[in-house]
Amino acid sequence: MNSLQAKTPGQLVREAMEAKGWGERDLAFAIGTAPGPINQILHDRRSISLAMARALGAALDRPAEEFARAQAEYDVQRADGPDPLVSSRSRILSRYPLREMVKRGWIDPDHRPGTLEEQVCQFFGVRSLDEVPHLNHSAKKTDYSDIPPAQLAWLFRVRQIALEMHPPTYSEAKLRDAVEAFKDMRGDPESVRRVPRFLNEAGVRYVVSEGLPSALIDGVCFWLDPKAPVIGMSIRFDRIDNFWFVLRHECAHVLHGHGKDQAILDEDIEANSMSPTSEEERVANTDAAEFCVPSEQMRSFYLRKNPYFSESDVIAFSKRMSVHPGLAVGQLQRMAKRYDLLRKHLVRIRSHLAGSMMMDGWGDVVPVGR
C-alpha cells in the first residue's frame, strides 16, 4: 500500500510509521507529544492540523503537504453534501442578473410561494430550468438565442405585467387615431399623462419597466395573440425627445404588424436610428422621426442654420411645428453630432407619466400573479 492508496489520514500516518518500524509511542516520542493524540489521529478521530502535518513530515521523512492534503480530502469527503439547489442557482446566476431581478421584486422567494428556482421557471413560463432560455446548453436554436439574457429577462417582465392587463380588443383604427391625438401632445410635457389611456382604449397593452443595468434596451413590441399587441418601454433616457421617438417607433411596429412571430427588441434606438438593422426598423425609424418633427422641414432648418443654431431660432421653429423645443433639439443633436446643444430643452417626462399609470421600477414594483 502506498500513499496514493491511503483512504484516510490515519491510514497514511500508520503506513509511514510501519515503514520506519515504529509504534504509536515511538511517533509520539519523536514528535514530543503524548500517545493519546497520536492514537486519535491513527483512528481518524482527530484531524491533522497544519502544525501537526509539519511535525509528522519531519518525524516520518515525508512531505508535510502529503498529510495536510490527505486530511483536507478526507474532510471534504465527510462533509455534508451541499443543498442540491446550489448548482441550479449557480446556473441561473451565471447567465441572468438574478440578484438584480430579486432586488427589483420580479422574483421574491421571501414573500411568494415556491423556491427561487421555481419562481424563475414561473417567470419564464416554463416547467424546469432546462427549458429556461440560455440555460439549456444544447445546440438547438431557440426563438431567443440572439437576445442577451439581461434583455430577455426585461422582455419577460414586460410580458408578465402585460398578461395582467385587460384592455378592449385591439383596434388598428383607434391606434391610428391615438397617434394623431399624440401630435397635439408634443408641445406640453405634462400631456404624456394621457398616453396610457389612449393606448388602452386602442387595445394596446402599454408597459413601462425600468431596464436592467447595461441592457441598453429602449423598447419592445410583441403580441400575446393576434389581437393583443404589447408595447414596452424602459425610459432609459428620461427626455421628452427620446420618449416620443421610442413611443412612436413602437406604435409603428404595431401598426405595421411587426413582432407577431417574434418580439422586436429595440436596443439603443438613438444610436441605431441612422443605420437601421432591418426593413422593419427602417420603417419604424422613419415614422418616428416624421412624427417628432416632419423630416423635410427639419432638414431645411438644419441646412439653413448649420452650424449656428441659436436658441431663439430653435424655439421659433418648434412653435411653427407645434412641438416642444426638445423634440427639435434632439433631432439637431443627432444630425450635427453635437450632444451638448441646447440640452436644457430636453426636459424630463417620467414623473408626468407616473401620474397616470403604475410603472415598474425606480423603487416601485407592479404586483403580478398574487
C-alpha atoms as a printed R data frame, in Angstrom:
    type eleno elety resid chain resno       x      y       z
1   ATOM     1    CA   MET     A     1   0.000  0.000   0.000
2   ATOM     2    CA   ASN     A     2   1.452  3.401  -0.991
3   ATOM     3    CA   SER     A     3   0.414  6.915  -0.027
4   ATOM     4    CA   LEU     A     4  -1.748  7.301  -3.121
5   ATOM     5    CA   GLN     A     5  -3.865  4.345  -1.962
6   ATOM     6    CA   ALA     A     6  -4.339  5.618   1.610
7   ATOM     7    CA   LYS     A     7  -8.044  6.249   2.152
8   ATOM     8    CA   THR     A     8  -7.776  8.242   5.354
9   ATOM     9    CA   PRO     A     9  -5.184 10.470   7.075
10  ATOM    10    CA   GLY     A    10  -4.836  7.840   9.831
11  ATOM    11    CA   GLN     A    11  -4.015  5.129   7.330
12  ATOM    12    CA   LEU     A    12  -1.381  7.357   5.731
13  ATOM    13    CA   VAL     A    13   0.292  8.043   9.082
14  ATOM    14    CA   ARG     A    14   0.177  4.359  10.059
15  ATOM    15    CA   GLU     A    15   1.762  3.371   6.731
16  ATOM    16    CA   ALA     A    16   4.615  5.831   7.274
17  ATOM    17    CA   MET     A    17   5.113  4.580  10.866
18  ATOM    18    CA   GLU     A    18   5.256  0.945   9.749
19  ATOM    19    CA   ALA     A    19   7.819  1.853   7.075
20  ATOM    20    CA   LYS     A    20  10.087  3.045   9.893
21  ATOM    21    CA   GLY     A    21   9.163  0.138  12.182
22  ATOM    22    CA   TRP     A    22   7.598  2.499  14.749
23  ATOM    23    CA   GLY     A    23   4.680  2.134  17.105
24  ATOM    24    CA   GLU     A    24   2.410  4.844  18.427
25  ATOM    25    CA   ARG     A    25   4.639  5.639  21.393
26  ATOM    26    CA   ASP     A    26   7.686  5.925  19.139
27  ATOM    27    CA   LEU     A    27   5.986  8.506  16.956
28  ATOM    28    CA   ALA     A    28   4.670 10.374  19.981
29  ATOM    29    CA   PHE     A    29   8.187 10.456  21.465
30  ATOM    30    CA   ALA     A    30   9.700 11.697  18.180
31  ATOM    31    CA   ILE     A    31   7.166 14.491  17.898
32  ATOM    32    CA   GLY     A    32   7.255 15.339  21.581
33  ATOM    33    CA   THR     A    33   3.600 14.769  22.373
34  ATOM    34    CA   ALA     A    34   1.517 12.323  24.392
35  ATOM    35    CA   PRO     A    35   0.486  8.973  22.800
36  ATOM    36    CA   GLY     A    36  -3.216  9.855  23.103
37  ATOM    37    CA   PRO     A    37  -3.389 12.399  20.258
38  ATOM    38    CA   ILE     A    38  -1.411 10.067  18.007
39  ATOM    39    CA   ASN     A    39  -3.862  7.235  18.725
40  ATOM    40    CA   GLN     A    40  -6.775  9.524  17.845
41  ATOM    41    CA   ILE     A    41  -5.111 10.537  14.571
42  ATOM    42    CA   LEU     A    42  -4.481  6.917  13.634
43  ATOM    43    CA   HIS     A    43  -8.163  6.125  14.168
44  ATOM    44    CA   ASP     A    44  -9.300  9.284  12.340
45  ATOM    45    CA   ARG     A    45 -10.910 10.690  15.453
46  ATOM    46    CA   ARG     A    46  -8.627 13.723  15.453
47  ATOM    47    CA   SER     A    47  -7.838 15.956  12.481
48  ATOM    48    CA   ILE     A    48  -4.285 16.647  11.443
49  ATOM    49    CA   SER     A    49  -3.663 20.369  11.912
50  ATOM    50    CA   LEU     A    50  -1.201 22.189   9.685
51  ATOM    51    CA   ALA     A    51   1.294 22.317  12.567
52  ATOM    52    CA   MET     A    52   0.867 18.565  13.144
53  ATOM    53    CA   ALA     A    53   1.297 17.919   9.414
54  ATOM    54    CA   ARG     A    54   4.691 19.639   9.546
55  ATOM    55    CA   ALA     A    55   5.659 17.708  12.668
56  ATOM    56    CA   LEU     A    56   4.628 14.394  11.080
57  ATOM    57    CA   GLY     A    57   6.515 15.261   7.917
58  ATOM    58    CA   ALA     A    58   9.713 15.969   9.854
59  ATOM    59    CA   ALA     A    59   9.378 12.840  12.026
60  ATOM    60    CA   LEU     A    60   8.378 10.415   9.264
61  ATOM    61    CA   ASP     A    61  10.541 11.829   6.453
62  ATOM    62    CA   ARG     A    62   7.511 12.609   4.287
63  ATOM    63    CA   PRO     A    63   6.377 15.920   2.729
64  ATOM    64    CA   ALA     A    64   4.156 17.753   5.214
65  ATOM    65    CA   GLU     A    65   1.822 18.617   2.307
66  ATOM    66    CA   GLU     A    66   1.047 14.916   1.906
67  ATOM    67    CA   PHE     A    67  -0.543 14.728   5.354
68  ATOM    68    CA   ALA     A    68  -2.271 18.107   5.038
69  ATOM    69    CA   ARG     A    69  -3.703 17.155   1.636
70  ATOM    70    CA   ALA     A    70  -4.913 13.782   2.888
71  ATOM    71    CA   GLN     A    71  -6.705 15.492   5.768
72  ATOM    72    CA   ALA     A    72  -8.293 18.098   3.507
73  ATOM    73    CA   GLU     A    73  -9.524 15.462   1.047
74  ATOM    74    CA   TYR     A    74 -10.878 13.345   3.870
75  ATOM    75    CA   ASP     A    75 -12.720 16.333   5.366
76  ATOM    76    CA   VAL     A    76 -14.310 17.165   2.010
77  ATOM    77    CA   GLN     A    77 -15.468 13.553   1.577
78  ATOM    78    CA   ARG     A    78 -17.052 13.515   5.028
79  ATOM    79    CA   ALA     A    79 -18.651 16.953   4.804
80  ATOM    80    CA   ASP     A    80 -22.404 17.171   4.363
81  ATOM    81    CA   GLY     A    81 -23.401 17.465   0.737
82  ATOM    82    CA   PRO     A    82 -24.444 20.946  -0.463
83  ATOM    83    CA   ASP     A    83 -28.052 21.903  -0.964
84  ATOM    84    CA   PRO     A    84 -28.915 20.363  -4.361
85  ATOM    85    CA   LEU     A    85 -30.348 23.740  -5.381
86  ATOM    86    CA   VAL     A    86 -26.922 25.400  -5.155
87  ATOM    87    CA   SER     A    87 -25.921 24.217  -8.610
88  ATOM    88    CA   SER     A    88 -29.213 25.318 -10.163
89  ATOM    89    CA   ARG     A    89 -28.955 28.760  -8.587
90  ATOM    90    CA   SER     A    90 -25.406 28.979  -9.898
91  ATOM    91    CA   ARG     A    91 -26.623 28.138 -13.406
92  ATOM    92    CA   ILE     A    92 -29.155 30.951 -13.283
93  ATOM    93    CA   LEU     A    93 -26.724 33.478 -11.827
94  ATOM    94    CA   SER     A    94 -24.106 32.658 -14.453
95  ATOM    95    CA   ARG     A    95 -26.434 33.834 -17.246
96  ATOM    96    CA   TYR     A    96 -29.025 36.186 -15.754
97  ATOM    97    CA   PRO     A    97 -28.710 39.216 -13.425
98  ATOM    98    CA   LEU     A    98 -30.514 37.207 -10.763
99  ATOM    99    CA   ARG     A    99 -29.625 39.389  -7.792
100 ATOM   100    CA   GLU     A   100 -30.913 42.465  -9.642
101 ATOM   101    CA   MET     A   101 -34.115 40.607 -10.563
102 ATOM   102    CA   VAL     A   102 -34.649 39.748  -6.899
103 ATOM   103    CA   LYS     A   103 -33.816 43.304  -5.873
104 ATOM   104    CA   ARG     A   104 -36.378 44.634  -8.340
105 ATOM   105    CA   GLY     A   105 -39.048 42.339  -6.925
106 ATOM   106    CA   TRP     A   106 -39.507 40.391 -10.160
107 ATOM   107    CA   ILE     A   107 -38.673 37.290  -8.141
108 ATOM   108    CA   ASP     A   108 -39.343 37.282  -4.399
109 ATOM   109    CA   PRO     A   109 -38.653 33.955  -2.647
110 ATOM   110    CA   ASP     A   110 -39.298 35.559   0.752
111 ATOM   111    CA   HIS     A   111 -42.865 36.597   0.060
112 ATOM   112    CA   ARG     A   112 -44.133 34.408  -2.774
113 ATOM   113    CA   PRO     A   113 -44.815 30.671  -2.868
114 ATOM   114    CA   GLY     A   114 -42.166 28.410  -4.332
115 ATOM   115    CA   THR     A   115 -38.404 28.282  -4.186
116 ATOM   116    CA   LEU     A   116 -36.255 30.763  -6.063
117 ATOM   117    CA   GLU     A   117 -35.742 28.187  -8.805
118 ATOM   118    CA   GLU     A   118 -39.486 27.542  -9.093
119 ATOM   119    CA   GLN     A   119 -40.143 31.255  -9.322
120 ATOM   120    CA   VAL     A   120 -37.582 31.601 -12.108
121 ATOM   121    CA   CYS     A   121 -39.398 28.889 -14.044
122 ATOM   122    CA   GLN     A   122 -42.714 30.636 -13.412
123 ATOM   123    CA   PHE     A   123 -41.204 33.960 -14.516
124 ATOM   124    CA   PHE     A   124 -40.165 32.473 -17.877
125 ATOM   125    CA   GLY     A   125 -43.327 30.375 -18.171
126 ATOM   126    CA   VAL     A   126 -41.561 27.002 -18.273
127 ATOM   127    CA   ARG     A   127 -41.681 23.811 -16.213
128 ATOM   128    CA   SER     A   128 -37.989 23.301 -15.485
129 ATOM   129    CA   LEU     A   129 -34.708 25.195 -15.526
130 ATOM   130    CA   ASP     A   130 -33.646 23.166 -18.565
131 ATOM   131    CA   GLU     A   131 -36.353 24.987 -20.516
132 ATOM   132    CA   VAL     A   132 -35.286 28.489 -19.466
133 ATOM   133    CA   PRO     A   133 -33.706 30.270 -22.459
134 ATOM   134    CA   HIS     A   134 -29.899 30.416 -22.325
135 ATOM   135    CA   LEU     A   135 -29.731 27.789 -19.555
136 ATOM   136    CA   ASN     A   136 -30.090 24.898 -21.971
137 ATOM   137    CA   HIS     A   137 -26.643 24.414 -23.492
138 ATOM   138    CA   SER     A   138 -27.808 22.151 -26.305
139 ATOM   139    CA   ALA     A   139 -27.136 23.148 -29.896
140 ATOM   140    CA   LYS     A   140 -30.846 23.644 -30.589
141 ATOM   141    CA   LYS     A   141 -31.545 27.217 -31.640
142 ATOM   142    CA   THR     A   142 -34.494 28.877 -29.898
143 ATOM   143    CA   ASP     A   143 -36.505 31.986 -30.650
144 ATOM   144    CA   TYR     A   144 -34.468 33.795 -28.003
145 ATOM   145    CA   SER     A   145 -30.981 32.619 -28.961
146 ATOM   146    CA   ASP     A   146 -29.885 36.028 -30.225
147 ATOM   147    CA   ILE     A   147 -31.291 38.050 -27.322
148 ATOM   148    CA   PRO     A   148 -28.835 38.763 -24.480
149 ATOM   149    CA   PRO     A   149 -30.038 37.314 -21.157
150 ATOM   150    CA   ALA     A   150 -30.483 40.692 -19.402
151 ATOM   151    CA   GLN     A   151 -32.640 41.984 -22.238
152 ATOM   152    CA   LEU     A   152 -34.596 38.736 -22.310
153 ATOM   153    CA   ALA     A   153 -35.308 38.988 -18.582
154 ATOM   154    CA   TRP     A   154 -36.650 42.516 -19.123
155 ATOM   155    CA   LEU     A   155 -38.785 41.303 -22.039
156 ATOM   156    CA   PHE     A   156 -40.337 38.579 -19.903
157 ATOM   157    CA   ARG     A   157 -41.013 41.081 -17.122
158 ATOM   158    CA   VAL     A   158 -42.894 43.272 -19.608
159 ATOM   159    CA   ARG     A   159 -44.793 40.183 -20.756
160 ATOM   160    CA   GLN     A   160 -45.577 39.218 -17.154
161 ATOM   161    CA   ILE     A   161 -47.109 42.641 -16.481
162 ATOM   162    CA   ALA     A   162 -48.933 42.729 -19.831
163 ATOM   163    CA   LEU     A   163 -50.668 39.438 -19.030
164 ATOM   164    CA   GLU     A   164 -52.279 41.141 -16.021
165 ATOM   165    CA   MET     A   165 -53.869 43.823 -18.223
166 ATOM   166    CA   HIS     A   166 -57.313 43.528 -19.771
167 ATOM   167    CA   PRO     A   167 -57.853 46.277 -22.333
168 ATOM   168    CA   PRO     A   168 -60.534 46.067 -25.033
169 ATOM   169    CA   THR     A   169 -59.804 44.186 -28.243
170 ATOM   170    CA   TYR     A   170 -57.113 45.816 -30.337
171 ATOM   171    CA   SER     A   171 -58.305 48.259 -32.974
172 ATOM   172    CA   GLU     A   172 -55.875 49.471 -35.615
173 ATOM   173    CA   ALA     A   173 -58.195 52.384 -36.388
174 ATOM   174    CA   LYS     A   174 -58.214 53.511 -32.762
175 ATOM   175    CA   LEU     A   175 -54.440 53.243 -32.543
176 ATOM   176    CA   ARG     A   176 -54.119 55.430 -35.631
177 ATOM   177    CA   ASP     A   177 -56.498 57.913 -34.006
178 ATOM   178    CA   ALA     A   178 -54.347 57.769 -30.853
179 ATOM   179    CA   VAL     A   179 -51.208 58.543 -32.855
180 ATOM   180    CA   GLU     A   180 -52.974 61.543 -34.377
181 ATOM   181    CA   ALA     A   181 -54.003 62.671 -30.907
182 ATOM   182    CA   PHE     A   182 -50.402 62.326 -29.740
183 ATOM   183    CA   LYS     A   183 -49.422 65.052 -32.209
184 ATOM   184    CA   ASP     A   184 -51.363 67.571 -30.146
185 ATOM   185    CA   MET     A   185 -49.453 66.455 -27.019
186 ATOM   186    CA   ARG     A   186 -45.945 67.015 -28.372
187 ATOM   187    CA   GLY     A   187 -45.792 70.619 -27.180
188 ATOM   188    CA   ASP     A   188 -46.528 70.038 -23.499
189 ATOM   189    CA   PRO     A   189 -44.530 67.590 -21.355
190 ATOM   190    CA   GLU     A   190 -47.417 67.137 -18.909
191 ATOM   191    CA   SER     A   191 -49.638 65.847 -21.698
192 ATOM   192    CA   VAL     A   192 -47.836 62.476 -21.663
193 ATOM   193    CA   ARG     A   193 -50.193 61.600 -18.789
194 ATOM   194    CA   ARG     A   194 -52.852 60.940 -21.426
195 ATOM   195    CA   VAL     A   195 -50.777 58.408 -23.385
196 ATOM   196    CA   PRO     A   196 -51.667 55.279 -21.334
197 ATOM   197    CA   ARG     A   197 -55.403 55.957 -21.639
198 ATOM   198    CA   PHE     A   198 -55.274 56.395 -25.430
199 ATOM   199    CA   LEU     A   199 -53.268 53.203 -25.865
200 ATOM   200    CA   ASN     A   200 -55.554 51.236 -23.553
201 ATOM   201    CA   GLU     A   201 -58.630 52.394 -25.463
202 ATOM   202    CA   ALA     A   202 -56.954 51.186 -28.674
203 ATOM   203    CA   GLY     A   203 -56.421 47.750 -27.113
204 ATOM   204    CA   VAL     A   204 -52.650 48.099 -26.725
205 ATOM   205    CA   ARG     A   205 -51.091 46.876 -23.500
206 ATOM   206    CA   TYR     A   206 -48.639 49.610 -22.538
207 ATOM   207    CA   VAL     A   207 -45.944 48.687 -20.002
208 ATOM   208    CA   VAL     A   208 -43.195 50.893 -18.616
209 ATOM   209    CA   SER     A   209 -40.483 48.955 -16.795
210 ATOM   210    CA   GLU     A   210 -37.067 50.230 -15.799
211 ATOM   211    CA   GLY     A   211 -34.367 48.401 -17.709
212 ATOM   212    CA   LEU     A   212 -31.712 46.264 -16.081
213 ATOM   213    CA   PRO     A   213 -28.207 47.743 -15.777
214 ATOM   214    CA   SER     A   214 -26.189 47.690 -19.016
215 ATOM   215    CA   ALA     A   215 -29.095 46.187 -21.004
216 ATOM   216    CA   LEU     A   216 -29.314 49.281 -23.272
217 ATOM   217    CA   ILE     A   217 -32.933 48.425 -24.015
218 ATOM   218    CA   ASP     A   218 -35.324 51.188 -25.074
219 ATOM   219    CA   GLY     A   219 -38.499 49.438 -26.130
220 ATOM   220    CA   VAL     A   220 -40.190 46.308 -27.358
221 ATOM   221    CA   CYS     A   221 -43.147 45.311 -29.487
222 ATOM   222    CA   PHE     A   222 -44.713 41.866 -29.366
223 ATOM   223    CA   TRP     A   223 -48.129 40.234 -29.439
224 ATOM   224    CA   LEU     A   224 -49.670 37.955 -26.816
225 ATOM   225    CA   ASP     A   225 -52.047 36.785 -29.543
226 ATOM   226    CA   PRO     A   226 -53.168 38.183 -32.921
227 ATOM   227    CA   LYS     A   227 -55.445 40.689 -31.163
228 ATOM   228    CA   ALA     A   228 -53.269 41.635 -28.196
229 ATOM   229    CA   PRO     A   229 -50.266 43.827 -29.039
230 ATOM   230    CA   VAL     A   230 -47.860 44.924 -26.315
231 ATOM   231    CA   ILE     A   231 -45.630 47.984 -26.212
232 ATOM   232    CA   GLY     A   232 -42.948 48.049 -23.557
233 ATOM   233    CA   MET     A   233 -40.664 50.989 -22.771
234 ATOM   234    CA   SER     A   234 -37.774 51.389 -20.344
235 ATOM   235    CA   ILE     A   235 -37.499 55.212 -20.476
236 ATOM   236    CA   ARG     A   236 -33.768 54.632 -20.305
237 ATOM   237    CA   PHE     A   237 -33.295 58.297 -21.197
238 ATOM   238    CA   ASP     A   238 -35.774 60.433 -19.313
239 ATOM   239    CA   ARG     A   239 -36.081 63.053 -22.055
240 ATOM   240    CA   ILE     A   240 -39.061 64.317 -23.997
241 ATOM   241    CA   ASP     A   241 -37.456 63.688 -27.387
242 ATOM   242    CA   ASN     A   242 -36.466 60.120 -26.572
243 ATOM   243    CA   PHE     A   243 -39.881 59.361 -25.078
244 ATOM   244    CA   TRP     A   244 -41.849 60.409 -28.148
245 ATOM   245    CA   PHE     A   245 -39.380 58.865 -30.591
246 ATOM   246    CA   VAL     A   246 -39.427 55.468 -28.848
247 ATOM   247    CA   LEU     A   247 -43.210 55.511 -28.320
248 ATOM   248    CA   ARG     A   248 -43.934 56.396 -31.940
249 ATOM   249    CA   HIS     A   249 -41.338 53.839 -33.055
250 ATOM   250    CA   GLU     A   250 -43.121 51.057 -31.142
251 ATOM   251    CA   CYS     A   251 -46.542 52.243 -32.327
252 ATOM   252    CA   ALA     A   252 -45.231 51.964 -35.885
253 ATOM   253    CA   HIS     A   253 -44.235 48.364 -35.249
254 ATOM   254    CA   VAL     A   254 -47.764 47.590 -34.036
255 ATOM   255    CA   LEU     A   255 -49.493 49.435 -36.880
256 ATOM   256    CA   HIS     A   256 -47.361 47.628 -39.467
257 ATOM   257    CA   GLY     A   257 -47.987 44.257 -37.799
258 ATOM   258    CA   HIS     A   258 -44.379 43.772 -36.804
259 ATOM   259    CA   GLY     A   259 -43.420 41.475 -33.947
260 ATOM   260    CA   LYS     A   260 -46.184 38.919 -34.355
261 ATOM   261    CA   ASP     A   261 -43.837 35.994 -34.905
262 ATOM   262    CA   GLN     A   262 -41.068 37.132 -32.571
263 ATOM   263    CA   ALA     A   263 -40.686 40.076 -30.229
264 ATOM   264    CA   ILE     A   264 -38.854 43.079 -31.658
265 ATOM   265    CA   LEU     A   265 -36.467 44.404 -29.031
266 ATOM   266    CA   ASP     A   266 -35.196 47.881 -29.762
267 ATOM   267    CA   GLU     A   267 -31.744 48.383 -28.327
268 ATOM   268    CA   ASP     A   268 -30.099 51.808 -28.187
269 ATOM   269    CA   ILE     A   269 -32.571 53.310 -30.662
270 ATOM   270    CA   GLU     A   270 -30.854 56.681 -30.905
271 ATOM   271    CA   ALA     A   271 -27.503 55.178 -31.866
272 ATOM   272    CA   ASN     A   272 -29.136 52.867 -34.421
273 ATOM   273    CA   SER     A   273 -31.631 55.349 -35.913
274 ATOM   274    CA   MET     A   274 -29.210 56.401 -38.661
275 ATOM   275    CA   SER     A   275 -28.333 52.818 -39.602
276 ATOM   276    CA   PRO     A   276 -31.378 50.536 -39.150
277 ATOM   277    CA   THR     A   277 -30.688 46.820 -38.936
278 ATOM   278    CA   SER     A   278 -33.784 45.698 -40.848
279 ATOM   279    CA   GLU     A   279 -36.592 46.937 -43.065
280 ATOM   280    CA   GLU     A   280 -38.916 46.849 -40.055
281 ATOM   281    CA   GLU     A   281 -36.570 49.143 -38.140
282 ATOM   282    CA   ARG     A   282 -36.176 51.463 -41.116
283 ATOM   283    CA   VAL     A   283 -39.946 51.858 -41.372
284 ATOM   284    CA   ALA     A   284 -40.368 52.412 -37.633
285 ATOM   285    CA   ASN     A   285 -37.485 54.919 -37.536
286 ATOM   286    CA   THR     A   286 -38.937 56.872 -40.458
287 ATOM   287    CA   ASP     A   287 -42.388 57.039 -38.883
288 ATOM   288    CA   ALA     A   288 -40.950 58.074 -35.516
289 ATOM   289    CA   ALA     A   289 -38.695 60.794 -36.942
290 ATOM   290    CA   GLU     A   290 -41.519 62.134 -39.100
291 ATOM   291    CA   PHE     A   291 -43.774 62.251 -36.053
292 ATOM   292    CA   CYS     A   292 -41.307 64.116 -33.829
293 ATOM   293    CA   VAL     A   293 -40.525 66.788 -36.425
294 ATOM   294    CA   PRO     A   294 -41.506 66.468 -40.112
295 ATOM   295    CA   SER     A   295 -38.301 65.443 -41.844
296 ATOM   296    CA   GLU     A   296 -38.469 67.865 -44.795
297 ATOM   297    CA   GLN     A   297 -38.873 70.898 -42.538
298 ATOM   298    CA   MET     A   298 -36.260 69.578 -40.113
299 ATOM   299    CA   ARG     A   299 -33.719 69.073 -42.878
300 ATOM   300    CA   SER     A   300 -34.445 72.500 -44.349
301 ATOM   301    CA   PHE     A   301 -33.980 74.196 -40.967
302 ATOM   302    CA   TYR     A   302 -30.774 72.278 -40.359
303 ATOM   303    CA   LEU     A   303 -29.238 73.205 -43.715
304 ATOM   304    CA   ARG     A   304 -30.180 76.882 -43.336
305 ATOM   305    CA   LYS     A   305 -28.868 77.287 -39.806
306 ATOM   306    CA   ASN     A   306 -25.949 74.879 -39.618
307 ATOM   307    CA   PRO     A   307 -23.558 75.265 -37.855
308 ATOM   308    CA   TYR     A   308 -25.102 78.101 -35.793
309 ATOM   309    CA   PHE     A   309 -28.314 77.063 -34.038
310 ATOM   310    CA   SER     A   310 -29.483 79.897 -31.834
311 ATOM   311    CA   GLU     A   311 -31.948 79.169 -29.060
312 ATOM   312    CA   SER     A   312 -34.408 81.758 -30.365
313 ATOM   313    CA   ASP     A   313 -34.368 80.215 -33.843
314 ATOM   314    CA   VAL     A   314 -34.954 76.713 -32.471
315 ATOM   315    CA   ILE     A   315 -37.828 77.891 -30.264
316 ATOM   316    CA   ALA     A   316 -39.433 79.739 -33.164
317 ATOM   317    CA   PHE     A   317 -39.056 76.704 -35.451
318 ATOM   318    CA   SER     A   318 -40.530 74.387 -32.804
319 ATOM   319    CA   LYS     A   319 -43.501 76.692 -32.377
320 ATOM   320    CA   ARG     A   320 -44.185 76.576 -36.113
321 ATOM   321    CA   MET     A   321 -44.002 72.775 -35.988
322 ATOM   322    CA   SER     A   322 -46.276 72.689 -32.905
323 ATOM   323    CA   VAL     A   323 -43.762 70.636 -30.930
324 ATOM   324    CA   HIS     A   324 -41.789 71.149 -27.751
325 ATOM   325    CA   PRO     A   325 -38.304 72.583 -28.470
326 ATOM   326    CA   GLY     A   326 -36.799 69.414 -27.011
327 ATOM   327    CA   LEU     A   327 -38.020 67.382 -29.991
328 ATOM   328    CA   ALA     A   328 -36.235 69.685 -32.440
329 ATOM   329    CA   VAL     A   329 -33.121 69.807 -30.244
330 ATOM   330    CA   GLY     A   330 -32.979 66.002 -30.102
331 ATOM   331    CA   GLN     A   331 -33.039 65.788 -33.894
332 ATOM   332    CA   LEU     A   332 -30.462 68.568 -34.273
333 ATOM   333    CA   GLN     A   333 -28.088 66.932 -31.809
334 ATOM   334    CA   ARG     A   334 -28.111 63.684 -33.790
335 ATOM   335    CA   MET     A   335 -27.837 65.374 -37.173
336 ATOM   336    CA   ALA     A   336 -24.975 67.649 -36.091
337 ATOM   337    CA   LYS     A   337 -23.466 65.147 -33.656
338 ATOM   338    CA   ARG     A   338 -23.432 67.933 -31.078
339 ATOM   339    CA   TYR     A   339 -24.904 66.374 -27.970
340 ATOM   340    CA   ASP     A   340 -24.270 69.438 -25.823
341 ATOM   341    CA   LEU     A   341 -26.519 71.619 -27.982
342 ATOM   342    CA   LEU     A   342 -29.340 73.337 -26.018
343 ATOM   343    CA   ARG     A   343 -29.609 70.408 -23.610
344 ATOM   344    CA   LYS     A   344 -31.823 72.318 -21.202
345 ATOM   345    CA   HIS     A   345 -34.753 71.794 -23.564
346 ATOM   346    CA   LEU     A   346 -34.523 68.000 -23.247
347 ATOM   347    CA   VAL     A   347 -36.925 68.070 -20.308
348 ATOM   348    CA   ARG     A   348 -37.865 65.046 -18.236
349 ATOM   349    CA   ILE     A   349 -41.255 63.425 -18.585
350 ATOM   350    CA   ARG     A   350 -41.216 60.254 -16.432
351 ATOM   351    CA   SER     A   351 -42.699 61.984 -13.396
352 ATOM   352    CA   HIS     A   352 -45.594 63.245 -15.507
353 ATOM   353    CA   LEU     A   353 -46.240 59.770 -16.899
354 ATOM   354    CA   ALA     A   354 -46.144 58.255 -13.407
355 ATOM   355    CA   GLY     A   355 -49.195 60.327 -12.518
356 ATOM   356    CA   SER     A   356 -51.414 58.270 -14.804
357 ATOM   357    CA   MET     A   357 -50.049 54.714 -14.666
358 ATOM   358    CA   MET     A   358 -48.178 52.285 -12.447
359 ATOM   359    CA   MET     A   359 -44.606 51.935 -13.636
360 ATOM   360    CA   ASP     A   360 -42.329 49.048 -12.739
361 ATOM   361    CA   GLY     A   361 -39.014 50.143 -11.318
362 ATOM   362    CA   TRP     A   362 -37.467 53.251  -9.819
363 ATOM   363    CA   GLY     A   363 -38.370 51.892  -6.379
364 ATOM   364    CA   ASP     A   364 -41.849 50.595  -7.316
365 ATOM   365    CA   VAL     A   365 -42.956 47.075  -8.198
366 ATOM   366    CA   VAL     A   366 -46.045 46.281 -10.247
367 ATOM   367    CA   PRO     A   367 -47.809 43.420  -8.405
368 ATOM   368    CA   VAL     A   368 -48.371 40.373 -10.608
369 ATOM   369    CA   GLY     A   369 -49.677 36.871 -10.017
370 ATOM   370    CA   ARG     A   370 -50.649 37.416  -6.394
